[in-house]
Amino acid sequence: MIFSQDDDYMQRLVPETCDVAHNLNDETVDNMDIDWIKEDTCIRCNRGGDLLVCSEIGCPVALHYKCMCCNPKFDDLGHFYCPYCSYKRAILETRHLRKNAMLAKQALVNFIDKNVVAGNGKNQKDGESQSKEPDLSLHVGNTSRPDHEAWQRDDGGGQNESVQDEEGQQNERGDAGLASNRQHKIVVDDEACANTSTPGASDNVHFREGGITPGKELLQDSIIKDKSKEATISEARCEFAEDGEKIQAEDSQLIENSEHERILEEEDSQHEGIFEEEEGQEEVLNACHVNEEVLADGTLHASNEGSQDYLELSEENQGKTEDEEQMQPEAPIAPSNANVPLETSDTDTETLSARHKNRRFKRRARKKARPQNVNSPRKSSSQKSNSPEKNFRKPNEKAATSKNKKISASKKAKQPRESPKQFTKTTLPNARRKRLFWTLEEEDMLKEGVHRFSASAKKNLPWRRILDFGRHVFHATRTPIDLKDKWKNMMAKDSSTIMRR
DNA sequence: GTAGGGCTAAGG
DNA sequence: CCTTAGCCCTAC
């Protein structure tokens, strides 16, 4: 849509409701108004003629079509927006979506909290009844659940539709997720706007204050703020990580989500500079993650709608929690208290503690002995047979492991993946990694990788490259050495089967 | 970063 | 007790 510099445009330039006016003193505004009114030329070539005038209220940008450095952006109604306003609108939309997501998350947390209080007390005591309990799944679309109705009552009906929809999307939140969120935008948009302090106003102010380079100083400020915020977040993350291996299993997912939000936030703050009010919300989000961990670990694990992933996760985590318990007295740096509720919340009944006490004691002794092993030469086979672990291994532990093994073949690859770097960073120095069996998919990928890279390899196989090659299949904790070891085993296996024939 | 060999958990 | 498979350490 091409405008001439007509009266209509002038009127649009100096509306009393202009956002800038709210943030600048009258004198400044008056001066600026005068400048804008005089502005009847292209801001690039400084000439008159047919100009594209930005439709954003208060934006004085006018450009020749040919002076645009890129294709002009129009909205559905054909209104032209200058690149800055166009970007600003996109950011605004992103913010709305984020607000929606956070609202949904908060609703989810409330929902889960209520269920934890109401439902799980008896779940813990009755193992079998857990599977019959109402579905506490985080997934949507399951209509046959009483809790859902309770939730609707608790949170008020109007929003539930949108909140419920978005909660599922958050689980796989990415750009695609955000895009799909748009269809729900209108539903909660009003509330999101209400919570926001008219973003457009701040945008405009920054643009004006920054002069020709819009909000340059503010931009830097925002980057600094953002970095400090990021540091805070990562500090918090570290604290979580110190809580033990359990966190690691979910940390990668946490990081993914946080990372995604951080990126969004960076984008926002770089252009708007003031999202300090969202810091609290960021914390809320992190808190949400923590809550989810707790739930995945204990309360949700059995009542979930047959979600094997949760089930398996909780099984593993029980073992890990146990390890954490052993470590705590010895650990020179005491982990934060965040895991205390984890231990006491649901899995640690009196009987359980008593049953595991002996085992923990033995394991602790073994772990104490481990540092000596590290520095000493290889142990003799006699030492090997004296391993206390073997002597005190329990039948139910065996059963759990075998069950775990069965599940692992098909399910391991679908678990949230933990980064090997995170693992080495956050695990105690002498702790041994949890044994992770190879899936068929991983083996196939390994074969494929070796096949692909062995041709180009002169002497040594590039395990690192093979790992990168199959990163999407290999578990995130796999290292090149693991690949090498696995290949070694596979070769040994092959040769042994050949020998037998 | 990789190879080789030893250690160890887990299962039979 | 043996075997298997994954993990770890050390040398290169």
Coordinates of C-alpha atoms (C1' of nucleotides) in Angstrom, one line a residue:
Chain A
M1 CA 0.0 0.0 0.0
I2 CA 1.6 3.2 -1.1
F3 CA 0.8 6.5 0.6
S4 CA 1.6 10.0 -0.3
Q5 CA 2.5 12.4 2.5
D6 CA -1.1 13.5 3.0
D7 CA -3.0 14.8 6.0
D8 CA -4.1 11.5 7.0
Y9 CA -0.6 10.4 7.5
M10 CA 0.2 13.5 9.5
Q11 CA -2.7 12.8 11.7
R12 CA -1.5 9.3 12.3
L13 CA 2.0 10.6 13.1
V14 CA 0.9 12.8 16.1
P15 CA -1.9 11.0 17.8
E16 CA -2.4 11.9 21.4
T17 CA -2.3 8.3 22.3
C18 CA 1.1 7.9 20.8
D19 CA 3.0 5.5 23.0
V20 CA 6.0 7.8 23.0
A21 CA 4.1 10.5 24.7
H22 CA 3.6 8.4 27.7
N23 CA 7.3 8.0 28.3
L24 CA 8.8 11.3 27.3
N25 CA 8.2 14.8 28.7
D26 CA 6.0 17.2 26.8
E27 CA 8.8 19.3 25.6
T28 CA 10.6 16.4 24.0
V29 CA 7.4 15.2 22.5
D30 CA 6.6 18.5 21.1
N31 CA 10.0 18.8 19.5
M32 CA 9.8 15.4 18.1
D33 CA 6.3 15.9 16.8
I34 CA 7.5 18.9 14.9
D35 CA 10.4 16.9 13.5
W36 CA 8.1 14.2 12.4
I37 CA 5.6 16.5 10.8
K38 CA 8.3 18.1 8.8
E39 CA 9.4 14.6 7.7
D40 CA 8.0 14.2 4.3
T41 CA 10.9 12.5 2.6
C42 CA 12.4 9.1 2.4
I43 CA 14.5 8.4 5.4
R44 CA 17.1 6.8 3.2
C45 CA 17.5 9.1 0.2
N46 CA 15.9 12.1 1.8
R47 CA 13.8 12.8 -1.3
G48 CA 10.0 13.1 -1.6
G49 CA 7.7 11.2 -3.9
D50 CA 5.6 8.1 -3.5
L51 CA 6.6 6.7 -0.2
L52 CA 5.8 3.5 1.8
V53 CA 4.8 4.8 5.2
C54 CA 4.9 2.5 8.1
S55 CA 1.4 1.8 9.5
E56 CA 2.6 1.4 13.0
I57 CA 1.1 4.1 15.2
G58 CA 3.7 6.7 15.9
C59 CA 6.3 5.3 13.6
P60 CA 7.5 8.1 11.2
V61 CA 9.4 5.8 8.9
A62 CA 8.7 6.5 5.2
L63 CA 10.6 4.9 2.4
H64 CA 10.7 4.6 -1.3
Y65 CA 10.0 1.1 -2.4
K66 CA 13.3 1.1 -4.2
C67 CA 15.0 2.3 -1.0
M68 CA 14.0 -0.7 0.9
C69 CA 16.9 -3.0 1.5
C70 CA 14.5 -5.9 1.6
N71 CA 11.0 -6.8 0.5
P72 CA 8.4 -4.6 2.2
K73 CA 6.3 -6.3 4.8
F74 CA 2.5 -6.0 4.7
D75 CA 0.0 -7.3 7.1
D76 CA -3.2 -9.1 6.1
L77 CA -5.0 -5.9 5.5
G78 CA -2.2 -4.7 3.3
H79 CA -0.7 -2.2 5.8
F80 CA 2.9 -1.6 5.3
Y81 CA 5.3 -2.0 8.2
C82 CA 8.9 -0.8 8.3
P83 CA 11.4 -3.5 9.0
Y84 CA 11.8 -2.4 12.6
C85 CA 8.0 -2.4 13.3
S86 CA 7.6 -5.6 11.4
Y87 CA 10.2 -7.2 13.6
K88 CA 8.7 -5.6 16.7
R89 CA 5.3 -7.1 15.8
A90 CA 6.8 -10.5 15.5
I91 CA 8.5 -10.1 18.8
L92 CA 5.3 -9.0 20.3
E93 CA 3.5 -12.0 19.0
T94 CA 6.3 -14.2 20.4
R95 CA 5.9 -12.7 23.8
H96 CA 2.2 -13.4 23.7
L97 CA 2.9 -17.0 22.9
R98 CA 5.4 -17.2 25.7
K99 CA 3.0 -15.7 28.2
N100 CA 0.4 -18.3 27.1
A101 CA 2.9 -21.0 27.6
M102 CA 3.8 -19.8 31.0
L103 CA 0.2 -19.5 32.0
A104 CA -0.4 -23.0 30.8
K105 CA 2.6 -24.2 32.7
Q106 CA 1.5 -22.5 35.9
A107 CA -1.9 -24.1 35.5
L108 CA -0.3 -27.4 34.9
V109 CA 1.8 -27.0 38.1
N110 CA -1.3 -26.2 40.1
F111 CA -3.0 -29.1 38.6
I112 CA -0.2 -31.5 39.4
D113 CA 0.3 -30.2 42.9
K114 CA -3.3 -30.8 43.7
N115 CA -3.1 -34.3 42.4
V116 CA 0.0 -35.0 44.3
V117 CA -1.7 -34.0 47.5
A118 CA -5.0 -35.6 46.7
G119 CA -4.1 -38.8 44.9
N120 CA -0.6 -40.1 45.6
G121 CA -0.7 -40.6 49.3
K122 CA -2.5 -43.8 48.9
N123 CA -0.8 -44.7 45.7
Q124 CA 2.5 -45.1 47.5
K125 CA 1.1 -47.6 49.8
D126 CA -0.7 -49.7 47.3
G127 CA 1.5 -50.6 44.5
E128 CA -1.1 -52.4 42.5
S129 CA -3.7 -49.8 42.8
Q130 CA -1.4 -47.3 41.2
S131 CA -2.1 -48.5 37.8
K132 CA -5.8 -48.2 38.4
E133 CA -5.6 -44.7 39.7
P134 CA -6.9 -41.9 37.5
D135 CA -4.6 -41.0 34.8
L136 CA -2.2 -38.2 35.7
S137 CA -0.7 -38.1 32.4
L138 CA 0.7 -34.9 31.2
H139 CA -0.6 -35.6 27.7
V140 CA -3.7 -34.2 26.5
G141 CA -6.5 -35.7 24.6
N142 CA -7.4 -38.3 27.1
T143 CA -10.9 -37.4 28.0
S144 CA -11.7 -40.1 30.4
R145 CA -10.1 -38.9 33.5
P146 CA -11.8 -37.6 36.6
D147 CA -8.9 -35.5 37.6
H148 CA -9.4 -33.5 34.5
E149 CA -12.8 -32.5 35.7
A150 CA -11.5 -31.6 39.1
W151 CA -8.9 -29.5 37.5
Q152 CA -11.5 -27.7 35.5
R153 CA -13.3 -26.9 38.7
D154 CA -10.2 -25.7 40.4
D155 CA -8.9 -23.5 37.7
G156 CA -12.0 -22.0 36.3
G157 CA -13.5 -23.2 33.1
G158 CA -12.8 -20.4 30.7
Q159 CA -9.2 -20.9 30.1
N160 CA -9.0 -24.6 30.4
E161 CA -9.4 -25.3 26.8
S162 CA -6.4 -23.3 25.8
V163 CA -4.3 -24.2 28.7
Q164 CA -5.0 -27.8 28.2
D165 CA -4.0 -27.6 24.6
E166 CA -0.8 -25.8 25.2
E167 CA 0.4 -28.0 28.0
G168 CA 0.9 -30.8 25.6
Q169 CA 2.6 -28.6 23.2
Q170 CA 5.1 -27.5 25.8
N171 CA 6.4 -30.9 26.1
E172 CA 7.7 -30.8 22.6
R173 CA 8.2 -27.2 22.5
G174 CA 10.3 -25.9 19.7
D175 CA 9.8 -23.5 16.9
A176 CA 7.2 -25.8 15.4
G177 CA 5.5 -25.9 18.8
L178 CA 5.5 -22.2 18.9
A179 CA 4.1 -22.0 15.4
S180 CA 1.3 -24.4 16.3
N181 CA 0.6 -22.3 19.4
R182 CA -0.6 -19.5 17.3
Q183 CA -3.9 -21.1 16.7
H184 CA -4.5 -20.8 20.4
K185 CA -3.2 -17.3 20.6
I186 CA -6.5 -15.6 20.6
V187 CA -7.9 -17.5 23.4
V188 CA -5.6 -16.3 26.1
D189 CA -4.3 -13.3 24.3
D190 CA -6.4 -10.9 26.3
E191 CA -5.0 -12.1 29.5
A192 CA -1.5 -12.1 28.2
C193 CA -1.9 -8.5 27.2
A194 CA -3.3 -7.6 30.5
N195 CA -0.3 -9.0 32.2
T196 CA 2.0 -7.1 30.0
S197 CA 2.8 -3.5 30.4
T198 CA 1.8 -2.3 26.9
P199 CA 4.9 -3.6 25.1
G200 CA 4.4 -1.3 22.2
A201 CA 5.0 1.7 24.3
S202 CA 8.4 0.6 25.5
D203 CA 9.3 -0.4 22.0
N204 CA 8.6 3.0 20.6
V205 CA 10.4 4.7 23.4
H206 CA 13.5 2.8 22.8
F207 CA 13.3 3.5 19.1
R208 CA 13.1 7.2 19.8
E209 CA 15.6 7.4 22.6
G210 CA 18.1 5.6 20.5
G211 CA 17.8 8.1 17.8
I212 CA 19.1 6.9 14.5
T213 CA 20.4 3.6 15.9
P214 CA 17.4 2.4 17.8
G215 CA 18.0 1.9 21.5
K216 CA 21.7 1.1 21.1
E217 CA 22.5 1.7 24.7
L218 CA 19.4 -0.1 25.9
L219 CA 20.3 -2.9 23.7
Q220 CA 23.7 -3.2 25.4
D221 CA 22.0 -2.9 28.7
S222 CA 19.6 -5.6 27.8
I223 CA 22.4 -7.9 26.7
I224 CA 24.2 -7.3 30.0
K225 CA 21.0 -8.0 31.9
D226 CA 20.4 -11.0 29.8
K227 CA 23.8 -12.4 30.5
S228 CA 23.5 -11.9 34.2
K229 CA 20.1 -13.5 34.0
E230 CA 21.6 -16.3 32.0
A231 CA 24.3 -16.7 34.7
T232 CA 21.6 -16.9 37.3
I233 CA 19.8 -19.6 35.4
S234 CA 22.9 -21.6 34.8
E235 CA 23.8 -21.3 38.5
A236 CA 20.5 -22.6 39.4
R237 CA 20.9 -25.4 36.9
C238 CA 24.2 -26.3 38.4
E239 CA 22.6 -26.6 41.8
F240 CA 20.1 -28.9 40.4
A241 CA 22.8 -30.9 38.7
E242 CA 24.6 -31.3 41.9
D243 CA 21.6 -33.0 43.4
G244 CA 22.6 -36.1 41.7
E245 CA 22.4 -38.3 38.7
K246 CA 18.7 -38.3 38.7
I247 CA 18.7 -34.7 37.6
Q248 CA 21.0 -35.5 34.8
A249 CA 18.6 -37.7 33.1
E250 CA 16.2 -34.8 32.7
D251 CA 18.7 -32.1 32.6
S252 CA 19.2 -32.2 28.9
Q253 CA 15.6 -31.7 28.4
L254 CA 15.6 -29.0 30.9
I255 CA 18.4 -27.3 29.1
E256 CA 16.7 -27.7 25.9
N257 CA 13.7 -25.9 27.2
S258 CA 15.6 -23.3 29.1
E259 CA 17.9 -22.8 26.1
H260 CA 14.9 -22.3 23.9
E261 CA 13.4 -19.7 26.2
R262 CA 16.7 -18.0 26.7
I263 CA 17.1 -17.6 22.9
L264 CA 13.6 -16.2 22.7
E265 CA 14.4 -13.9 25.6
E266 CA 17.6 -12.8 24.0
E267 CA 15.7 -11.9 20.9
D268 CA 13.2 -10.0 22.9
S269 CA 15.6 -8.1 25.1
Q270 CA 17.9 -7.1 22.3
H271 CA 15.2 -5.1 20.8
E272 CA 13.2 -4.1 23.8
G273 CA 15.6 -4.1 26.6
I274 CA 13.2 -4.5 29.4
F275 CA 11.9 -7.8 30.4
E276 CA 13.0 -7.7 33.9
E277 CA 9.5 -8.6 35.0
E278 CA 9.9 -11.9 33.3
E279 CA 12.8 -12.9 35.5
G280 CA 10.3 -14.0 38.1
Q281 CA 8.5 -15.9 35.4
E282 CA 11.7 -17.5 34.3
E283 CA 12.1 -18.7 37.9
V284 CA 8.6 -20.0 37.8
L285 CA 9.5 -21.9 34.7
N286 CA 12.5 -23.4 36.3
A287 CA 10.5 -24.3 39.3
C288 CA 8.1 -26.0 37.0
H289 CA 10.9 -28.1 35.6
V290 CA 11.8 -29.1 39.1
N291 CA 8.3 -30.0 39.9
E292 CA 8.1 -32.1 36.8
E293 CA 11.3 -33.9 37.9
V294 CA 9.8 -34.7 41.2
L295 CA 6.7 -36.0 39.6
A296 CA 8.4 -38.0 37.0
D297 CA 10.6 -39.5 39.7
G298 CA 8.0 -40.5 42.2
T299 CA 4.4 -39.5 42.1
L300 CA 3.6 -40.0 38.5
H301 CA 5.7 -43.0 37.8
A302 CA 3.1 -45.6 38.4
S303 CA -0.1 -43.9 37.7
N304 CA 0.9 -42.7 34.4
E305 CA -1.1 -43.8 31.5
G306 CA 1.1 -46.8 30.8
S307 CA 3.9 -44.5 29.8
Q308 CA 6.9 -46.8 29.8
D309 CA 9.2 -43.9 29.6
Y310 CA 8.1 -42.5 32.9
L311 CA 8.1 -46.0 34.4
E312 CA 11.5 -46.7 33.3
L313 CA 12.8 -43.4 34.4
S314 CA 11.5 -43.8 37.8
E315 CA 13.0 -47.3 38.1
E316 CA 16.3 -46.0 37.2
N317 CA 16.0 -43.0 39.4
Q318 CA 15.2 -45.1 42.4
G319 CA 18.5 -46.7 42.1
K320 CA 20.1 -43.3 41.5
T321 CA 18.4 -41.8 44.5
E322 CA 19.8 -44.6 46.5
D323 CA 23.3 -43.8 45.3
E324 CA 22.8 -40.2 46.1
E325 CA 21.9 -41.2 49.6
Q326 CA 25.1 -43.1 50.0
M327 CA 27.1 -40.2 48.7
Q328 CA 25.7 -37.5 50.8
P329 CA 27.5 -38.2 54.0
E330 CA 30.8 -38.5 52.2
A331 CA 30.5 -35.9 49.7
P332 CA 32.8 -33.0 50.5
I333 CA 30.5 -30.6 48.9
A334 CA 27.1 -31.2 50.3
P335 CA 24.4 -31.1 47.6
S336 CA 21.7 -28.6 47.9
N337 CA 18.7 -29.5 49.9
A338 CA 16.6 -29.8 46.8
N339 CA 16.8 -33.5 46.8
V340 CA 15.6 -33.9 50.4
P341 CA 12.0 -33.8 49.4
L342 CA 12.8 -36.3 46.7
E343 CA 14.0 -38.8 49.2
T344 CA 11.3 -38.3 51.7
S345 CA 8.4 -37.5 49.5
D346 CA 7.2 -40.9 48.3
T347 CA 9.8 -43.6 47.7
D348 CA 11.3 -43.6 51.1
T349 CA 9.0 -45.3 53.4
E350 CA 10.3 -46.6 56.7
T351 CA 10.4 -50.2 55.5
L352 CA 12.2 -49.3 52.3
S353 CA 14.9 -47.5 54.1
A354 CA 15.4 -50.4 56.5
R355 CA 15.6 -52.8 53.6
H356 CA 18.1 -50.8 51.7
K357 CA 20.2 -49.8 54.7
N358 CA 22.4 -52.8 54.6
R359 CA 22.9 -52.6 50.9
R360 CA 23.8 -48.9 51.0
F361 CA 26.3 -49.6 53.7
K362 CA 28.1 -52.2 51.6
R363 CA 28.1 -50.1 48.6
R364 CA 29.4 -47.2 50.5
A365 CA 32.3 -49.3 51.6
R366 CA 32.9 -50.3 48.1
K367 CA 32.9 -46.7 46.9
K368 CA 35.2 -45.7 49.6
A369 CA 37.6 -48.4 48.4
R370 CA 37.4 -47.3 44.8
P371 CA 39.8 -44.4 45.0
Q372 CA 42.5 -46.7 46.1
N373 CA 41.8 -48.8 43.1
V374 CA 42.2 -45.9 40.8
N375 CA 45.7 -45.2 41.8
S376 CA 46.8 -48.7 42.3
P377 CA 47.8 -51.1 39.5
R378 CA 45.2 -53.4 38.1
K379 CA 43.5 -55.5 40.6
S380 CA 44.1 -59.2 40.7
S381 CA 41.3 -61.6 39.9
S382 CA 41.0 -62.6 43.6
Q383 CA 40.0 -59.1 44.4
K384 CA 37.5 -59.3 41.7
S385 CA 35.8 -62.2 43.3
N386 CA 35.7 -60.5 46.6
S387 CA 33.5 -57.8 45.4
P388 CA 31.0 -57.1 48.1
E389 CA 28.5 -56.1 45.5
K390 CA 28.2 -59.7 44.3
N391 CA 27.8 -61.1 47.7
F392 CA 25.0 -58.8 48.6
R393 CA 23.1 -58.5 45.4
K394 CA 19.5 -59.1 46.0
P395 CA 17.0 -61.1 44.0
N396 CA 14.6 -58.2 43.5
E397 CA 17.5 -56.1 42.4
K398 CA 18.3 -58.7 39.8
A399 CA 14.7 -58.9 38.7
A400 CA 14.6 -55.1 38.4
T401 CA 17.7 -55.1 36.3
S402 CA 16.5 -57.9 34.0
K403 CA 13.3 -56.1 33.6
N404 CA 15.1 -52.9 32.9
K405 CA 17.2 -54.7 30.3
K406 CA 14.2 -56.0 28.5
I407 CA 12.6 -52.6 28.3
S408 CA 15.8 -51.0 27.4
A409 CA 16.2 -52.5 24.0
S410 CA 13.1 -50.9 22.7
K411 CA 12.8 -47.9 25.0
K412 CA 16.2 -46.6 25.8
A413 CA 16.5 -44.7 22.6
K414 CA 13.4 -42.7 23.4
Q415 CA 14.5 -41.5 26.8
P416 CA 15.6 -38.0 27.3
R417 CA 19.2 -37.9 26.6
E418 CA 21.9 -36.7 28.9
S419 CA 25.0 -35.2 27.7
P420 CA 28.3 -37.0 28.5
K421 CA 29.9 -33.7 29.3
Q422 CA 27.2 -33.0 31.8
F423 CA 27.7 -36.4 33.2
T424 CA 31.4 -36.1 33.8
K425 CA 31.0 -32.6 35.1
T426 CA 28.3 -33.3 37.6
T427 CA 29.1 -36.8 38.7
L428 CA 31.5 -37.4 41.5
P429 CA 35.0 -38.2 40.4
N430 CA 35.0 -41.8 41.4
A431 CA 31.5 -42.7 40.5
R432 CA 31.0 -45.2 37.8
R433 CA 28.6 -44.4 35.0
K434 CA 25.4 -46.3 35.0
R435 CA 25.5 -49.2 32.7
L436 CA 23.7 -48.5 29.6
F437 CA 23.0 -51.3 27.2
W438 CA 23.2 -50.8 23.5
T439 CA 20.0 -50.8 21.5
L440 CA 19.7 -52.5 18.2
E441 CA 19.3 -49.1 16.6
E442 CA 22.6 -48.0 18.1
E443 CA 24.3 -51.1 16.9
D444 CA 23.0 -50.7 13.4
M445 CA 24.1 -47.1 13.4
L446 CA 27.5 -48.1 14.7
K447 CA 27.9 -50.6 11.9
E448 CA 26.8 -48.1 9.4
G449 CA 29.2 -45.5 10.8
V450 CA 32.1 -47.9 10.8
H451 CA 31.3 -49.0 7.3
R452 CA 31.2 -45.4 6.2
F453 CA 34.3 -44.2 7.9
S454 CA 36.5 -47.2 7.7
A455 CA 37.1 -46.6 4.1
S456 CA 38.5 -43.2 4.6
A457 CA 40.3 -44.1 7.9
K458 CA 44.0 -44.9 7.3
K459 CA 44.7 -46.6 10.6
N460 CA 42.5 -45.5 13.4
L461 CA 38.8 -45.4 13.1
P462 CA 37.4 -42.0 13.7
W463 CA 35.1 -42.8 16.5
R464 CA 34.4 -39.2 17.2
R465 CA 33.1 -38.7 13.7
I466 CA 31.1 -41.9 13.8
L467 CA 29.6 -40.7 17.0
D468 CA 28.7 -37.4 15.4
F469 CA 27.4 -39.2 12.4
G470 CA 25.0 -41.2 14.4
R471 CA 24.4 -38.7 17.1
H472 CA 20.6 -38.8 16.6
V473 CA 20.6 -42.5 17.3
F474 CA 23.3 -43.0 19.8
H475 CA 22.5 -42.2 23.4
A476 CA 23.7 -38.8 24.4
T477 CA 26.0 -40.3 27.0
R478 CA 27.9 -42.4 24.5
T479 CA 31.5 -41.4 24.0
P480 CA 33.8 -42.3 21.2
I481 CA 35.4 -44.7 23.6
D482 CA 32.1 -46.4 24.1
L483 CA 31.7 -46.8 20.4
K484 CA 35.1 -48.3 20.2
D485 CA 34.4 -50.6 23.1
K486 CA 31.1 -51.7 21.6
W487 CA 32.7 -52.3 18.3
K488 CA 35.4 -54.3 20.0
N489 CA 32.7 -56.4 21.7
M490 CA 30.8 -56.8 18.5
M491 CA 33.8 -58.0 16.7
A492 CA 34.7 -60.4 19.4
K493 CA 31.2 -61.7 19.3
D494 CA 31.3 -62.2 15.6
S495 CA 34.6 -63.9 15.7
S496 CA 33.6 -66.2 18.5
T497 CA 30.4 -67.2 16.6
I498 CA 32.5 -67.9 13.6
M499 CA 34.9 -70.0 15.6
R500 CA 32.1 -72.1 17.0
R501 CA 30.9 -73.0 13.5
Chain B
dG1 C1' 41.5 -38.9 19.8
dT2 C1' 42.3 -43.8 19.6
dA3 C1' 43.9 -48.6 20.8
dG4 C1' 44.5 -52.0 24.0
dG5 C1' 43.9 -54.2 28.1
dG6 C1' 41.9 -54.5 32.6
dC7 C1' 37.9 -53.9 35.8
dT8 C1' 33.3 -54.7 37.1
dA9 C1' 28.3 -55.4 37.0
dA10 C1' 25.0 -58.6 35.6
dG11 C1' 23.2 -62.9 34.2
dG12 C1' 23.3 -67.9 33.7
Chain C
dC1 C1' 32.2 -69.7 38.9
dC2 C1' 32.1 -68.4 34.2
dT3 C1' 30.8 -65.4 30.4
dT4 C1' 29.3 -61.3 28.6
dA5 C1' 29.1 -56.6 27.9
dG6 C1' 29.9 -52.1 29.3
dC7 C1' 33.0 -48.9 31.6
dC8 C1' 37.5 -47.2 32.8
dC9 C1' 42.5 -46.3 32.6
dT10 C1' 46.8 -45.7 30.4
dA11 C1' 49.9 -45.3 26.6
dC12 C1' 50.6 -43.5 22.3

